[in-house]
Amino acid sequence: MTAPATAAPTELPSYLEAAHGPKSWLLTRDHKRIGILYLVAISVFFVLGGLMAVLIRAELATPQGDMFSSDVYNRLFTMHGILMIFFFLIPSIPAVLGNFLLPVMIGAKDLAFPKLNLTSWYLYMIGGLMTFGSLLTGGIDTGWTFYTPMSTTFAQGQVLVTAVGIFVAGFSSILTGLNFIVTIHRMRAPGMTWFRLPLFVWAHYATSIIQILGTPVVAIAILLVGAERLFHIGVFDPKYGGDPLLFQHLFWFYSHPAVYIMILPAMGVMSELVTAFSRKRVFGYHFVAFSSLFIAVIGFLVWGHHMYVSGQSVVAGAIFSFLTMLVAIPSAVKVFNWTATLYKGSISLQTPMLYALGFIGVFLIGGLTGVMLGTLGIDIHVHDTYFIVAHFHYVMVGSAIMGYLGGLHFWWPKITGRMYDEFWSKVGALLIFVGFNTTFFPQFILGYLGMPRRYHMYPAEFQTWNVLSSAGATILGVGYLIPVIYLLWSLKFGAKAPANPWGAKGLEWQTASPPPVENFATPPVVTEEAYAYETSAPAKEVTVGV
Amino acid sequence: MASEARPAPLAHHFDDYDQQRESATLGMWLFLAQEVMFFGGLFLAYTVYRWKYPAFFALGSNQLDVPLGLANTIVLIGSSLTMVLAVRAAQLGKARQIAGWIGATMALGTGFLVVKGFEYHHKWVHHLIPGAGFHIEGTTDPAAQTFFVLYFCMTGLHALHMIVGLGLLAFLVPKALRGDFSAENHNWVEGVGLYWHFVDVIWIFLFPLLYLLGRHHA
């Protein structure tokens, strides 16, 4: 606890105390406050999306349709997907933790475009409220994928409103990515060279590239769906010579990379957690940094693996299959390098580290089943079954949310200036890990046995696994509830956090908790990388063995 | 306070004007990268459907008015020239010249949109608007609409970008006259200039792809 040394010299008010009242929040240009605005908003959407998941799992506890008609069920899982993907997962780590931390980590006073940053939040809110409004007025039944001609011709309900909502929120994502890239290029403190950047920043750089280059493609696709629905013209409608597959290509060109928008920032968080809690320099810094960029680039070339059974040519399928396998390489580089970082580190099992270790296990399963699904033969067998559902929940819920929660716990003292309860936070982390696996592992088995996704009724022989899955969802739900309680509790009753409670090395720990408005009392000059932990202690022991 | 000629100050989070300018320029280029991908979806659709229906594309293209399209191309390239001159005036810090060249750019841009309006009206009169009332000489296949769907989507989105550009330019005129732009700080002029050129470049692609494509089939 050597914190006071740097926090002492000046008594600048923290960003939380600098101004008060609703206006000071809603018109703020401080990246830290905007991060908090996002935190509140995405939490609300997470609860809404979560409630829908609860209803879905309750319905699936029995083979009959007890609670909902097929039509209502369709709307339920569609909204669950849309809210969770576009309004929780995509903004989660970048817009909350990235917003708050990225400028602090590189020693800047703010993001390059503070007003644009606030605009992004408003765009996100407008999009979110439109989408949620469409839910209140009947919802949509297209699935989150908006496949044509379902979405353009046959779907009943508020397709147009939802589509515009997602379109608007998409620009929030684009502008956030733009802000991050400019900030990383132009706002680094003296001495903060590219290869001293925390890996969290590298991950966000890669994510931003996808946000800028991918999102506009889905935006134009959504716009065309809207035009087709509104004016009854044939962009994708075969009746007028249109091609429905074109929509799928445009959609997945964004929506596959969108998975990397969700997972790359979580990987960035992982690199920070694993190093801080094993007191070791990250193993193979350059490899981890470039693997993020490699994932971003290769991620743009694999979208066809969503279309193996859509009538795409076998040659295209084989090429996409090969390219999909390539993604496994940078992903494995990261997992191996985190593991190698753990090796002979002085590991302490604080709550963030529990999430980090959970991430490695869960991501391993999610990633390896991704390789299975990238294989043409297996994918055709399990296409549109629960195997797929289990796979993407392992990556997007298991891994991405573990990363998000791990990061939130790691930086909570920095963000709020308060410590949370040790015991309950560990209970929460364990329940989430157990609950998550109990919910989704049975779904791999269900899918392999042939249970299709998106139906609210199923043959009786699948019930055991479904009941297990629903039981797991209960544990998971309790697991998510616990952090809500103790984190809120900590705001008022938590112990005051020192500047650097974990003894971590990143620049963000050199300033007060919570930081002052311009982040640092005096502009920092960087003299070492973010992972300059004393490697001497374990290194001495290395010389003995082998 | 408003009457005072004062250049826009350095924003609090930048160290110097260079950093501020470089950030603004990079930001604008990234935004344009986003725009390329946005229009890219339409260019992909164009490629797919032209490959699928070459005859209908030739047929549709022959309905477009090449002299008007050519005139608009020249008008738009002219507006890029006046925009460059506005940026040059900003670099020299000459307030009235900035406003003048921006005004000229706006006039040319508006001229383009007016001509475009006449063209759209012409299509309306000749039942070339996709949908139930669509009719074209030479075929009854509804797939012949694809060319016009893309024509309206692409030129419509382009026109929308022009309107946004005109709005931005209009916003710059009073700023320029007030003396907000100096040799150190004229990022707004530079940024809107980049955007304007981008919108021009889109048209440079649209003109041959839509208007000239059918000529050699005629």
Coordinates of C-alpha atoms in Angstrom, one line a residue, chain A:
Chain A
M1 CA 0.0 0.0 0.0
T2 CA 2.4 2.7 -1.2
A3 CA -0.4 4.7 -2.6
P4 CA -0.4 8.0 -0.7
A5 CA 3.0 9.0 -2.2
T6 CA 1.5 10.1 -5.5
A7 CA -2.0 11.1 -4.3
A8 CA -0.7 13.5 -1.6
P9 CA 0.9 16.5 -3.3
T10 CA -2.4 18.2 -4.4
E11 CA -5.9 18.1 -3.1
L12 CA -7.8 18.3 -6.4
P13 CA -11.4 17.4 -6.1
S14 CA -12.2 14.0 -7.7
Y15 CA -14.3 13.9 -10.8
L16 CA -17.3 12.9 -8.7
E17 CA -17.0 15.9 -6.4
A18 CA -16.1 18.4 -9.0
A19 CA -19.7 19.2 -9.8
H20 CA -23.2 18.2 -8.6
G21 CA -26.7 17.9 -9.9
P22 CA -28.3 16.1 -12.8
K23 CA -27.1 18.7 -15.3
S24 CA -23.5 18.1 -14.3
W25 CA -24.0 14.5 -15.4
L26 CA -26.3 14.8 -18.4
L27 CA -24.2 17.5 -20.1
T28 CA -20.8 16.3 -18.9
R29 CA -17.9 15.9 -21.3
D30 CA -15.8 14.1 -18.8
H31 CA -15.0 10.6 -20.2
K32 CA -15.2 9.2 -16.7
R33 CA -18.7 10.5 -16.0
I34 CA -19.8 9.4 -19.5
G35 CA -18.5 5.9 -18.6
I36 CA -20.7 6.0 -15.5
L37 CA -23.7 7.1 -17.7
Y38 CA -23.1 4.0 -19.9
L39 CA -22.6 1.8 -16.8
V40 CA -26.1 2.8 -15.5
A41 CA -27.7 2.4 -18.9
I42 CA -26.2 -0.9 -19.9
S43 CA -27.0 -2.3 -16.4
V44 CA -30.7 -1.5 -17.0
F45 CA -30.6 -3.2 -20.4
F46 CA -28.8 -6.2 -18.9
V47 CA -31.5 -6.6 -16.3
L48 CA -34.2 -6.4 -19.0
G49 CA -32.5 -8.9 -21.3
G50 CA -31.8 -11.1 -18.3
L51 CA -35.5 -11.1 -17.3
M52 CA -36.3 -12.3 -20.8
A53 CA -33.8 -15.1 -20.4
V54 CA -35.4 -16.1 -17.1
L55 CA -38.8 -16.3 -18.9
I56 CA -37.2 -18.3 -21.8
R57 CA -35.7 -20.8 -19.4
A58 CA -38.9 -21.0 -17.3
E59 CA -40.8 -21.9 -20.5
L60 CA -38.2 -24.5 -21.5
A61 CA -38.4 -26.3 -18.2
T62 CA -41.2 -28.5 -19.6
P63 CA -41.7 -29.9 -23.1
Q64 CA -45.1 -28.3 -23.7
G65 CA -45.7 -24.6 -24.3
D66 CA -47.0 -23.7 -20.8
M67 CA -46.5 -20.0 -20.5
F68 CA -46.3 -18.5 -24.0
S69 CA -47.7 -19.0 -27.5
S70 CA -45.1 -19.6 -30.2
D71 CA -45.6 -16.0 -31.4
V72 CA -44.9 -14.5 -28.0
Y73 CA -41.9 -16.8 -27.5
N74 CA -40.5 -15.7 -30.8
R75 CA -40.7 -12.1 -29.7
L76 CA -39.1 -12.9 -26.3
F77 CA -36.0 -14.5 -27.7
T78 CA -35.7 -11.9 -30.4
M79 CA -35.7 -9.1 -27.8
H80 CA -33.4 -11.0 -25.5
G81 CA -30.9 -11.2 -28.3
I82 CA -31.2 -7.7 -29.5
L83 CA -31.0 -6.1 -26.1
M84 CA -28.2 -8.2 -24.9
I85 CA -26.1 -7.9 -28.1
F86 CA -26.6 -4.4 -29.3
F87 CA -27.4 -2.7 -26.0
F88 CA -25.4 -4.6 -23.4
L89 CA -22.5 -6.7 -24.8
I90 CA -21.2 -4.4 -27.6
P91 CA -21.1 -1.3 -25.4
S92 CA -20.2 -3.1 -22.1
I93 CA -16.5 -3.1 -21.8
P94 CA -15.6 -0.4 -24.4
A95 CA -18.2 2.2 -23.4
V96 CA -17.9 1.7 -19.7
L97 CA -14.4 0.5 -18.8
G98 CA -12.8 1.7 -22.0
N99 CA -14.3 5.1 -21.7
F100 CA -13.3 5.5 -18.2
L101 CA -9.8 4.0 -18.4
L102 CA -8.4 4.4 -21.8
P103 CA -7.4 8.1 -21.4
V104 CA -6.2 7.5 -17.9
M105 CA -4.1 4.5 -19.0
I106 CA -2.3 6.5 -21.7
G107 CA -1.9 9.6 -19.5
A108 CA -4.4 11.8 -21.3
K109 CA -6.8 14.4 -19.8
D110 CA -9.8 13.1 -21.8
L111 CA -10.7 11.4 -25.1
A112 CA -9.8 13.4 -28.2
F113 CA -13.5 14.4 -28.8
P114 CA -15.3 14.8 -25.5
K115 CA -18.5 16.3 -27.1
L116 CA -18.6 13.5 -29.6
N117 CA -18.3 11.1 -26.7
L118 CA -21.4 12.5 -25.0
T119 CA -23.2 12.5 -28.4
S120 CA -22.4 8.8 -28.6
W121 CA -24.1 8.2 -25.3
Y122 CA -27.2 10.1 -26.4
L123 CA -27.3 8.2 -29.7
Y124 CA -27.1 5.0 -27.7
M125 CA -29.9 6.0 -25.4
I126 CA -32.1 7.1 -28.3
G127 CA -31.5 3.8 -30.0
G128 CA -32.1 1.9 -26.8
L129 CA -35.3 3.6 -26.0
M130 CA -36.6 3.2 -29.6
T131 CA -35.8 -0.5 -29.4
F132 CA -37.3 -0.9 -26.0
G133 CA -40.4 1.1 -27.1
S134 CA -40.9 -1.3 -29.9
L135 CA -40.9 -4.1 -27.4
L136 CA -43.6 -2.4 -25.3
T137 CA -45.7 -1.9 -28.4
G138 CA -45.6 -5.5 -29.6
G139 CA -42.0 -6.3 -30.3
I140 CA -40.7 -8.2 -33.3
D141 CA -40.4 -11.9 -34.2
T142 CA -37.5 -11.9 -36.7
G143 CA -34.8 -13.1 -34.4
W144 CA -31.9 -10.7 -33.8
T145 CA -30.6 -11.6 -37.3
F146 CA -33.4 -9.8 -39.2
Y147 CA -33.2 -12.3 -42.1
T148 CA -35.0 -11.4 -45.2
P149 CA -37.7 -12.0 -46.5
M150 CA -39.0 -12.6 -43.0
S151 CA -38.0 -9.1 -41.8
T152 CA -39.0 -7.3 -45.0
T153 CA -42.2 -9.0 -46.1
F154 CA -43.7 -11.4 -43.5
A155 CA -42.8 -10.2 -40.0
Q156 CA -45.5 -8.6 -38.0
G157 CA -44.7 -5.8 -35.6
Q158 CA -42.3 -3.0 -35.1
V159 CA -39.5 -4.1 -37.4
L160 CA -38.9 -0.5 -38.7
V161 CA -38.7 1.1 -35.2
T162 CA -36.4 -1.6 -33.9
A163 CA -34.2 -1.4 -37.1
V164 CA -33.9 2.4 -36.8
G165 CA -33.1 2.0 -33.1
I166 CA -30.2 -0.4 -33.9
F167 CA -29.1 1.8 -36.7
V168 CA -28.8 4.8 -34.4
A169 CA -27.1 2.8 -31.7
G170 CA -24.7 1.6 -34.3
F171 CA -23.4 5.1 -34.9
S172 CA -22.8 5.4 -31.2
S173 CA -20.5 2.4 -31.5
I174 CA -18.8 3.8 -34.6
L175 CA -18.1 7.2 -33.0
T176 CA -16.8 5.6 -29.8
G177 CA -14.4 3.5 -31.9
L178 CA -13.3 6.6 -33.8
N179 CA -12.8 8.5 -30.6
F180 CA -10.6 5.7 -29.1
I181 CA -8.4 5.4 -32.2
V182 CA -7.7 9.1 -32.4
T183 CA -7.1 9.2 -28.7
I184 CA -4.6 6.3 -28.8
H185 CA -2.8 7.8 -31.8
R186 CA -2.6 11.4 -30.7
M187 CA -3.1 11.8 -26.9
R188 CA -0.5 9.5 -25.4
A189 CA 1.6 11.0 -22.6
P190 CA 5.3 11.7 -23.1
G191 CA 7.1 8.4 -22.9
M192 CA 4.0 6.3 -23.5
T193 CA 5.3 4.5 -26.6
W194 CA 3.2 2.0 -28.6
F195 CA 4.9 -1.0 -26.9
R196 CA 4.4 0.4 -23.4
L197 CA 0.7 0.6 -23.9
P198 CA -1.3 -1.6 -21.7
L199 CA -2.8 -4.6 -23.6
F200 CA -6.2 -3.4 -22.6
V201 CA -5.5 -0.4 -24.9
W202 CA -4.3 -2.6 -27.8
A203 CA -7.4 -4.7 -27.5
H204 CA -9.6 -1.6 -27.6
Y205 CA -7.6 -0.4 -30.7
A206 CA -8.4 -3.6 -32.5
T207 CA -12.0 -3.4 -31.3
S208 CA -12.3 0.1 -32.6
I209 CA -11.1 -0.9 -36.1
I210 CA -14.0 -3.4 -36.2
Q211 CA -16.5 -0.9 -34.9
I212 CA -15.5 1.7 -37.6
L213 CA -15.2 -0.7 -40.5
G214 CA -17.9 -3.3 -39.7
T215 CA -20.8 -1.3 -38.2
P216 CA -21.6 0.8 -41.2
V217 CA -22.1 -2.3 -43.3
V218 CA -24.8 -3.6 -41.1
A219 CA -26.2 0.0 -40.9
I220 CA -26.7 0.1 -44.7
A221 CA -28.2 -3.4 -44.6
I222 CA -30.7 -2.4 -42.0
L223 CA -31.4 0.8 -44.0
L224 CA -32.2 -1.3 -47.1
V225 CA -34.4 -3.6 -45.1
G226 CA -36.2 -0.5 -43.8
A227 CA -36.6 0.9 -47.4
E228 CA -37.9 -2.4 -48.6
R229 CA -40.4 -2.6 -45.8
L230 CA -41.5 1.0 -46.2
F231 CA -41.7 1.4 -50.0
H232 CA -42.3 -2.2 -51.0
I233 CA -39.4 -2.2 -53.4
G234 CA -37.3 -5.3 -54.0
V235 CA -33.8 -4.9 -52.7
F236 CA -33.7 -8.4 -51.3
D237 CA -37.1 -9.7 -52.4
P238 CA -36.8 -12.4 -55.1
K239 CA -40.2 -11.4 -56.5
Y240 CA -38.5 -8.3 -57.8
G241 CA -35.2 -9.9 -58.7
G242 CA -33.6 -9.3 -55.3
D243 CA -31.4 -11.8 -53.5
P244 CA -32.1 -12.6 -49.9
L245 CA -28.6 -14.1 -49.5
L246 CA -27.2 -10.6 -50.1
F247 CA -28.7 -9.5 -46.9
Q248 CA -27.1 -12.4 -45.0
H249 CA -23.7 -11.5 -46.5
L250 CA -24.1 -7.9 -45.5
F251 CA -25.4 -8.8 -42.1
W252 CA -22.8 -11.3 -41.1
F253 CA -20.0 -9.2 -42.5
Y254 CA -20.6 -7.0 -39.5
S255 CA -22.3 -9.5 -37.1
H256 CA -19.5 -12.0 -37.1
P257 CA -16.8 -9.4 -36.3
A258 CA -19.3 -8.0 -33.8
V259 CA -18.5 -11.1 -31.7
Y260 CA -14.9 -9.8 -31.6
I261 CA -16.2 -6.4 -30.5
M262 CA -17.6 -8.3 -27.5
I263 CA -14.7 -10.6 -26.8
L264 CA -11.6 -8.5 -27.7
P265 CA -12.1 -5.9 -24.9
A266 CA -12.7 -8.8 -22.5
M267 CA -9.3 -10.2 -23.6
G268 CA -7.8 -6.9 -22.9
V269 CA -9.2 -6.9 -19.4
M270 CA -7.8 -10.4 -19.0
S271 CA -4.3 -9.3 -19.7
E272 CA -4.5 -6.7 -17.0
L273 CA -6.0 -9.1 -14.4
V274 CA -3.7 -12.0 -15.0
T275 CA -0.5 -9.8 -14.7
A276 CA -1.7 -7.8 -11.7
F277 CA -2.7 -10.9 -9.7
S278 CA 0.3 -13.0 -10.6
R279 CA 2.7 -10.2 -10.1
K280 CA 4.4 -10.9 -13.4
R281 CA 5.2 -9.2 -16.6
V282 CA 2.9 -10.5 -19.3
F283 CA 4.4 -13.4 -21.2
G284 CA 5.0 -12.4 -24.9
Y285 CA 3.7 -8.8 -24.8
H286 CA 4.1 -8.3 -28.6
F287 CA 2.3 -11.5 -29.4
V288 CA -0.6 -10.7 -27.2
A289 CA -0.8 -7.2 -28.7
F290 CA -0.7 -8.2 -32.3
S291 CA -3.0 -11.2 -31.8
S292 CA -5.7 -8.6 -31.1
L293 CA -5.1 -6.9 -34.4
F294 CA -4.8 -10.3 -36.1
I295 CA -8.2 -11.3 -34.7
A296 CA -9.7 -8.0 -35.9
V297 CA -8.4 -8.5 -39.5
I298 CA -9.1 -12.2 -39.9
G299 CA -12.5 -11.6 -38.2
F300 CA -13.6 -9.7 -41.3
L301 CA -12.9 -12.8 -43.5
V302 CA -14.9 -15.5 -41.8
W303 CA -18.6 -14.4 -42.1
G304 CA -19.5 -17.1 -44.5
H305 CA -19.3 -19.7 -41.8
H306 CA -22.8 -18.5 -40.7
M307 CA -24.1 -19.4 -44.2
Y308 CA -22.9 -23.0 -44.8
V309 CA -26.5 -24.2 -45.2
S310 CA -27.8 -21.0 -46.9
G311 CA -27.0 -22.1 -50.4
Q312 CA -23.5 -20.7 -50.5
S313 CA -21.2 -22.7 -52.8
V314 CA -19.1 -25.5 -51.4
V315 CA -15.9 -23.8 -52.5
A316 CA -16.9 -20.7 -50.6
G317 CA -17.8 -22.8 -47.6
A318 CA -14.4 -24.6 -47.7
I319 CA -12.5 -21.2 -47.9
F320 CA -14.6 -19.7 -45.1
S321 CA -14.0 -22.9 -43.0
F322 CA -10.2 -22.6 -43.5
L323 CA -10.2 -18.9 -42.6
T324 CA -12.3 -19.6 -39.5
M325 CA -9.7 -22.0 -38.3
L326 CA -7.1 -19.2 -38.6
V327 CA -8.9 -17.3 -35.8
A328 CA -8.0 -20.1 -33.4
I329 CA -4.4 -19.1 -33.8
P330 CA -4.4 -15.6 -32.2
S331 CA -7.0 -16.8 -29.7
A332 CA -4.8 -19.6 -28.6
V333 CA -1.8 -17.3 -28.5
K334 CA -3.7 -15.3 -25.9
V335 CA -4.8 -18.3 -23.8
F336 CA -1.3 -19.8 -23.8
N337 CA 0.3 -16.5 -23.0
W338 CA -2.0 -15.9 -20.0
T339 CA -1.3 -19.4 -18.8
A340 CA 2.4 -18.8 -19.2
T341 CA 2.1 -15.6 -17.3
L342 CA 0.5 -17.5 -14.4
Y343 CA 3.3 -20.0 -14.5
K344 CA 5.5 -19.4 -11.4
G345 CA 3.8 -16.1 -10.7
S346 CA 2.8 -15.2 -7.1
I347 CA -0.9 -15.7 -7.7
S348 CA -3.4 -14.2 -5.3
L349 CA -7.0 -15.2 -5.7
Q350 CA -8.8 -11.9 -5.3
T351 CA -12.2 -11.6 -6.9
P352 CA -11.0 -10.1 -10.2
M353 CA -8.6 -13.0 -10.5
L354 CA -11.4 -15.5 -9.9
Y355 CA -13.2 -14.1 -12.9
A356 CA -10.0 -14.2 -14.9
L357 CA -9.4 -17.8 -14.2
G358 CA -13.0 -18.5 -14.9
F359 CA -12.6 -16.7 -18.2
I360 CA -9.7 -19.0 -19.3
G361 CA -11.8 -22.1 -18.7
V362 CA -15.0 -20.9 -20.2
F363 CA -13.3 -19.3 -23.2
L364 CA -11.4 -22.5 -23.9
I365 CA -14.6 -24.4 -24.3
G366 CA -16.3 -21.6 -26.2
G367 CA -13.3 -21.2 -28.5
L368 CA -12.7 -24.9 -29.2
T369 CA -16.4 -25.5 -30.0
G370 CA -16.0 -22.6 -32.4
V371 CA -13.3 -24.6 -34.2
M372 CA -15.7 -27.6 -34.3
L373 CA -18.4 -25.4 -35.8
G374 CA -16.0 -23.9 -38.3
T375 CA -15.7 -27.4 -39.7
L376 CA -18.2 -27.8 -42.6
G377 CA -19.3 -31.4 -41.7
I378 CA -20.0 -30.8 -38.0
D379 CA -21.7 -27.4 -38.6
I380 CA -24.2 -28.9 -41.1
H381 CA -25.1 -31.5 -38.5
V382 CA -25.6 -29.1 -35.6
H383 CA -26.6 -26.0 -37.5
D384 CA -29.4 -24.1 -35.8
T385 CA -29.4 -26.4 -32.8
Y386 CA -28.7 -25.7 -29.1
F387 CA -25.0 -26.6 -29.8
I388 CA -24.7 -23.2 -31.5
V389 CA -26.6 -21.6 -28.7
A390 CA -24.3 -23.1 -26.1
H391 CA -21.2 -22.2 -28.2
F392 CA -22.0 -18.5 -28.6
H393 CA -23.1 -18.2 -25.0
Y394 CA -19.8 -19.6 -23.9
V395 CA -18.0 -16.9 -25.8
M396 CA -20.4 -14.0 -25.5
V397 CA -21.9 -14.6 -22.0
G398 CA -19.4 -16.8 -20.3
S399 CA -16.2 -15.1 -21.6
A400 CA -17.3 -11.6 -22.4
I401 CA -19.3 -11.1 -19.2
M402 CA -16.7 -12.7 -17.0
G403 CA -14.2 -10.3 -18.5
Y404 CA -16.5 -7.4 -18.0
L405 CA -17.3 -8.3 -14.3
G406 CA -13.6 -9.1 -13.7
G407 CA -12.7 -5.7 -15.0
L408 CA -15.5 -4.0 -13.1
H409 CA -14.3 -5.5 -9.9
F410 CA -10.7 -4.7 -10.6
W411 CA -11.3 -1.1 -11.4
W412 CA -14.3 -0.5 -9.1
P413 CA -12.1 1.1 -6.4
K414 CA -10.6 3.4 -9.1
I415 CA -14.0 4.3 -10.5
T416 CA -15.9 4.8 -7.2
G417 CA -13.2 5.3 -4.6
R418 CA -14.7 2.4 -2.6
M419 CA -13.8 -1.2 -1.8
Y420 CA -16.5 -3.8 -2.1
D421 CA -17.0 -6.8 0.2
E422 CA -14.3 -9.5 -0.3
F423 CA -16.4 -12.4 0.9
W424 CA -19.6 -11.8 -1.0
S425 CA -17.8 -10.8 -4.2
K426 CA -16.0 -14.2 -4.1
V427 CA -19.4 -16.0 -3.5
G428 CA -20.8 -14.1 -6.5
A429 CA -17.9 -15.0 -8.8
L430 CA -18.2 -18.7 -7.9
L431 CA -21.9 -18.8 -8.3
I432 CA -21.7 -17.2 -11.7
F433 CA -19.1 -19.7 -12.8
V434 CA -21.0 -22.7 -11.6
G435 CA -24.4 -21.3 -12.7
F436 CA -23.1 -20.4 -16.1
N437 CA -21.7 -23.9 -16.8
T438 CA -24.7 -25.6 -15.5
T439 CA -26.9 -23.5 -17.7
F440 CA -25.0 -23.8 -20.9
F441 CA -23.1 -27.1 -20.9
P442 CA -26.2 -29.2 -21.1
Q443 CA -27.2 -27.2 -24.2
F444 CA -24.1 -28.6 -26.0
I445 CA -25.5 -32.1 -25.4
L446 CA -29.1 -31.0 -26.3
G447 CA -27.8 -29.5 -29.6
Y448 CA -25.7 -32.6 -30.4
L449 CA -28.8 -34.7 -29.8
G450 CA -30.7 -32.5 -32.3
M451 CA -32.8 -30.1 -30.3
P452 CA -33.3 -27.1 -32.6
R453 CA -33.1 -23.5 -31.3
R454 CA -35.9 -21.0 -31.3
Y455 CA -38.8 -23.4 -30.4
H456 CA -40.7 -23.2 -27.1
M457 CA -41.8 -26.9 -27.3
Y458 CA -39.6 -30.0 -27.6
P459 CA -39.8 -33.8 -27.5
A460 CA -40.1 -35.1 -23.9
E461 CA -36.8 -37.0 -24.2
F462 CA -34.9 -33.7 -24.0
Q463 CA -36.5 -32.6 -20.7
T464 CA -33.8 -33.7 -18.3
W465 CA -31.1 -31.6 -19.9
N466 CA -33.5 -28.7 -20.2
V467 CA -34.4 -28.9 -16.5
L468 CA -30.7 -28.9 -15.6
S469 CA -30.1 -25.9 -17.8
S470 CA -33.0 -24.0 -16.3
A471 CA -31.8 -24.9 -12.8
G472 CA -28.3 -23.6 -13.7
A473 CA -30.0 -20.4 -15.0
T474 CA -31.4 -19.9 -11.5
I475 CA -28.0 -20.1 -9.9
L476 CA -26.6 -17.8 -12.6
G477 CA -29.4 -15.3 -11.9
V478 CA -28.6 -15.3 -8.2
G479 CA -24.9 -15.0 -9.1
Y480 CA -25.6 -11.8 -11.1
L481 CA -27.8 -10.4 -8.4
I482 CA -25.2 -10.6 -5.6
P483 CA -22.7 -8.2 -7.2
V484 CA -25.6 -5.7 -7.8
I485 CA -26.3 -5.7 -4.1
Y486 CA -22.8 -5.5 -2.7
L487 CA -21.5 -3.1 -5.3
L488 CA -24.4 -0.7 -4.6
W489 CA -23.8 -1.2 -0.9
S490 CA -20.1 -0.3 -1.3
L491 CA -20.9 3.1 -2.7
K492 CA -22.1 4.2 0.7
F493 CA -20.6 1.8 3.2
G494 CA -17.5 0.4 1.4
A495 CA -14.1 1.2 2.9
K496 CA -12.3 4.1 1.1
A497 CA -10.1 2.8 -1.6
P498 CA -6.4 3.8 -1.7
A499 CA -4.9 4.9 -5.1
N500 CA -3.5 1.5 -5.8
P501 CA -5.3 -1.2 -3.8
W502 CA -3.9 -4.1 -5.8
G503 CA -0.3 -2.9 -6.1
A504 CA -0.7 -2.9 -9.9
K505 CA 1.6 -1.1 -12.3
G506 CA -0.6 0.6 -14.8
L507 CA -0.7 4.4 -15.1
E508 CA -4.3 4.4 -13.9
W509 CA -3.1 3.3 -10.4
Q510 CA -0.7 6.2 -10.1
T511 CA -3.5 8.7 -9.7
A512 CA -6.0 9.2 -6.9
S513 CA -9.1 6.9 -6.5
P514 CA -11.3 8.3 -7.8
P515 CA -9.2 10.4 -10.2
P516 CA -9.5 14.2 -10.5
V517 CA -11.3 15.8 -13.5
E518 CA -8.2 15.9 -15.7
N519 CA -7.1 12.5 -14.4
F520 CA -3.7 13.5 -13.0
A521 CA -2.6 16.2 -10.6
T522 CA 0.5 16.7 -12.8
P523 CA 0.8 15.4 -16.4
P524 CA 2.5 12.1 -16.2
V525 CA 5.8 11.1 -17.9
V526 CA 6.0 7.4 -18.6
T527 CA 9.3 5.7 -18.0
E528 CA 8.4 2.0 -18.0
E529 CA 5.8 -0.4 -19.5
A530 CA 2.5 -1.2 -17.8
Y531 CA 3.7 -4.6 -16.5
A532 CA 7.0 -3.8 -14.8
Y533 CA 6.4 -6.1 -11.9
E534 CA 9.6 -7.3 -10.2
T535 CA 10.2 -10.6 -12.0
S536 CA 13.4 -11.2 -10.0
A537 CA 11.8 -13.3 -7.2
P538 CA 10.4 -16.1 -9.3
A539 CA 13.1 -15.9 -11.9
K540 CA 15.8 -17.0 -9.3
E541 CA 13.9 -20.2 -8.8
V542 CA 13.7 -20.9 -12.5
T543 CA 17.4 -21.6 -12.7
V544 CA 17.1 -24.7 -10.5
G545 CA 14.8 -27.0 -12.3
V546 CA 14.5 -28.4 -15.8

